[in-house]
Coordinates of C-alpha atoms in Angstrom, one line a residue:
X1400 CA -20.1 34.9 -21.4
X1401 CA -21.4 31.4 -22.2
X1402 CA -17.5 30.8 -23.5
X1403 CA -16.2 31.7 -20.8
X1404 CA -17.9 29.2 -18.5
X1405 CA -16.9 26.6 -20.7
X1406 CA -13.3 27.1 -20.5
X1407 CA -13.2 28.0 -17.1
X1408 CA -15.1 24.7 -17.0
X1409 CA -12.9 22.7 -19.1
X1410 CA -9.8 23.7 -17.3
X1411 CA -11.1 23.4 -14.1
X1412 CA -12.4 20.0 -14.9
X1413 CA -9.2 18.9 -16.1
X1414 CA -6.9 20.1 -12.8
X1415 CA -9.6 18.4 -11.1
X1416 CA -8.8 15.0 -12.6
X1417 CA -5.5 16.1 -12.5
X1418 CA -5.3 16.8 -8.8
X1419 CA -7.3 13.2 -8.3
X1420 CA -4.6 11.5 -9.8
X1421 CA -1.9 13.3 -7.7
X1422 CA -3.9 12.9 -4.6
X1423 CA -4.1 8.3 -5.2
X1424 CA -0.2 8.7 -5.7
X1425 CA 0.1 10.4 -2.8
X1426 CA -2.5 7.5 -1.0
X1427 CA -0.6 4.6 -1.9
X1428 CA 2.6 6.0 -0.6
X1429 CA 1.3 6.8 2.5
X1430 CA -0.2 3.0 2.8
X1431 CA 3.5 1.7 2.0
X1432 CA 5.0 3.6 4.6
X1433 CA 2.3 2.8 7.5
X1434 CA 3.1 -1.1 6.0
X1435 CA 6.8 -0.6 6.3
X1436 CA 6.1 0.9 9.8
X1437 CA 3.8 -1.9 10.3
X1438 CA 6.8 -4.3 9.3
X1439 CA 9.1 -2.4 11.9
X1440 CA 6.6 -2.8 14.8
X1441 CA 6.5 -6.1 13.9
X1442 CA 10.4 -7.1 13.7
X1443 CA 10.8 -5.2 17.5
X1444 CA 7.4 -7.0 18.8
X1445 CA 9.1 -10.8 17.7
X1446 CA 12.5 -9.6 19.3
X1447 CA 11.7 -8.6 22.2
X1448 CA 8.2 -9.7 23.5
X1449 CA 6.4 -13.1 23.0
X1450 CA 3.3 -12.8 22.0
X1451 CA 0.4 -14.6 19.5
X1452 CA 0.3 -13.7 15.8
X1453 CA -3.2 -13.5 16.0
X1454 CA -3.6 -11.5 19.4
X1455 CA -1.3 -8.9 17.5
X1456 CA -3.2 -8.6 14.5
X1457 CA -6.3 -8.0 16.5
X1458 CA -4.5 -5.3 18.5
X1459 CA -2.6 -4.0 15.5
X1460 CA -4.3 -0.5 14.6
X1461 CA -2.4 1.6 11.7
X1462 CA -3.3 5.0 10.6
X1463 CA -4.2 3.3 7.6
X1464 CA -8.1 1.8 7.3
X1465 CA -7.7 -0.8 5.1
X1466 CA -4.0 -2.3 6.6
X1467 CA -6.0 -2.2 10.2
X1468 CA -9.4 -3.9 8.9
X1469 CA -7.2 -6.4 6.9
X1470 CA -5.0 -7.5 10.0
X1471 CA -8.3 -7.9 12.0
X1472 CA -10.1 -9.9 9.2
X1473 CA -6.7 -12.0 9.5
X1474 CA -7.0 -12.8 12.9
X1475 CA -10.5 -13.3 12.7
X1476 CA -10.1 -16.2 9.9
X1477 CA -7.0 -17.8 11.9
X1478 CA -9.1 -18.0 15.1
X1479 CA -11.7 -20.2 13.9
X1480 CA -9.1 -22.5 12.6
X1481 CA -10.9 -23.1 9.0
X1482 CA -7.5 -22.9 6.8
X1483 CA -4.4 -25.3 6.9
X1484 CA -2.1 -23.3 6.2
X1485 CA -2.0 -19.4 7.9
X1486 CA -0.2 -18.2 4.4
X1487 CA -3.4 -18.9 2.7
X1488 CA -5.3 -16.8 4.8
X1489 CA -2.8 -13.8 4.7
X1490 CA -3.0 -14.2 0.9
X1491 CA -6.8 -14.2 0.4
X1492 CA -7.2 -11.4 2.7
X1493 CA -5.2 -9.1 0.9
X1494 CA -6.3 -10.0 -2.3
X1495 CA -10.1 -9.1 -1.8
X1496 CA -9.0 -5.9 -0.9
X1497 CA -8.0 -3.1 -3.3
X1498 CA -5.1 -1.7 -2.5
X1499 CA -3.7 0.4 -4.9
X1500 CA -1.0 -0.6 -5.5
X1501 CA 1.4 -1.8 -8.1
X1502 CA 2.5 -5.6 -8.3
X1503 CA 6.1 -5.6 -7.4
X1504 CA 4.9 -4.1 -4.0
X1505 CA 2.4 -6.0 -3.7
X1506 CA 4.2 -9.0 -4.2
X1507 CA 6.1 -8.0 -1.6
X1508 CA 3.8 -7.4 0.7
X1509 CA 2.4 -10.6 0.3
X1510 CA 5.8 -12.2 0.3
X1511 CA 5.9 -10.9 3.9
X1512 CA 3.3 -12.9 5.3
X1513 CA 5.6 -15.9 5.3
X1514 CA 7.4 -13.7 8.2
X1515 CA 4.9 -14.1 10.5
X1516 CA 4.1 -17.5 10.1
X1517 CA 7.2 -19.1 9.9
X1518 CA 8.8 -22.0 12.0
X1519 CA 10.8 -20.1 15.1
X1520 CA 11.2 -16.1 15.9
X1521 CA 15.0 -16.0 14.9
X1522 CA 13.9 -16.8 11.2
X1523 CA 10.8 -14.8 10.8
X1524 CA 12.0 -11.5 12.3
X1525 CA 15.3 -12.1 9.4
X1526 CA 12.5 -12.5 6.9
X1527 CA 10.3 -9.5 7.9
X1528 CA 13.9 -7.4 7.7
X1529 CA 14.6 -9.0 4.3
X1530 CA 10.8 -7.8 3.1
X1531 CA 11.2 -4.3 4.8
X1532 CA 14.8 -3.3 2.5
X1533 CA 13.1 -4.6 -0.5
X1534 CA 9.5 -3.0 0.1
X1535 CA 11.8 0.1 1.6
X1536 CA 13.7 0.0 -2.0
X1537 CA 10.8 -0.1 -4.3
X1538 CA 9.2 3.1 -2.2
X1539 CA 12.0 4.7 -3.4
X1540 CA 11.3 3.5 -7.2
X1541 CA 7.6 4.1 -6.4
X1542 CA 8.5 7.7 -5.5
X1543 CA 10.5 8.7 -8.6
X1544 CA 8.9 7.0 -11.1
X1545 CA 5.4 9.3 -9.3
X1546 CA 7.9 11.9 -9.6
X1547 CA 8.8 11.4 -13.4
X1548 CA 5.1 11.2 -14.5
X1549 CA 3.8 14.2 -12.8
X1550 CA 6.6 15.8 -14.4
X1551 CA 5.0 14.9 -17.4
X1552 CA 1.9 14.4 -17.3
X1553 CA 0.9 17.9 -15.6
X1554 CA 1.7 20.1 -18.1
X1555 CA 0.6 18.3 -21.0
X1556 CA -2.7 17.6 -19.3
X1557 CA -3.1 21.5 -18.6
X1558 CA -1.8 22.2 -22.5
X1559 CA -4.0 19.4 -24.1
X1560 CA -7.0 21.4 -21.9
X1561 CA -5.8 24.8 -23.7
X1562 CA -5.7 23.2 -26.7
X1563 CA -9.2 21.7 -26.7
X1564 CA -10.6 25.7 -25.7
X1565 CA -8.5 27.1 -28.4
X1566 CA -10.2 24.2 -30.8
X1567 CA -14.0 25.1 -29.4
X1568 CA -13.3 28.9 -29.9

């Protein structure tokens, strides 16, 4: 009886991690799509209203937690007028935050800030358009290369599992 709790323990313990992993894949590509809707919002807001960088990242709320707190932290810094230069404060913003994410995204998501801050609407909304194909792109890559290592990393998780009961009977 005792042996069969332990397997049923040891393989149940092992989907679990396994199911923990799947579920942080599935997190950060539901935080690059609410960015790249983010980045959409963004490119209609600059085309067709006129309104303050910083009075849209206050109102900004995403289904995302940490986008949403991060865009309000931003406009909280820019407000009291402490940095030089509003790339900075994009920058260190995301950076204290852990996003999950690997670099080439978030390189590009940092990239993007330059899109709000930029010199006229013209050239920021063509930057935020240029950041949303490549961020858009490397989703894509993101997806498949997920794809790829559940493909492999399920079954030989579940096999090393019966491998390690076969071992302890």
């Amino acid at each position: 009886m005792g042996k069969i709790v332990g397997i049923v323990l040891v393989l149940g313990g092992i989907a679990g991690g396994l199911y923990q992993w799947i579920e942080l894949q599935k997190e950060r590509q539901k935080r690059v799509e609410e960015f790249c809707l983010f980045l959409h919002k963004s490119i209609f807001m600059m085309e067709s209203e006129k309104i303050k960088v910083i009075d849209y990242f206050a109102k900004s709320v995403t289904r995302d937690s940490r986008i949403t707190d991060a865009l309000q932290e931003i406009s909280k810094r820019l407000s009291e007028n402490i940095y030089p230069n509003p790339q900075s404060v994009w920058e260190e913003v995301l950076k204290e935050k852990d996003w999950n994410l690997d670099e080439e995204m978030f390189s590009i998501i940092l990239k993007s800030g330059n899109g709000f801050f930029g010199r006229n609407r013209e050239e920021n909304s063509s930057f935020l358009k240029k950041q949303l194909e490549e961020l858009e792109k490397q989703k894509i890559k993101g997806k498949e290369k997920d794809a790829k290592e559940r493909k492999l990393w399920i079954p030989v998780g579940m096999l090393s599992g019966v491998m390690l009961v076969i071992l302890f009977l």
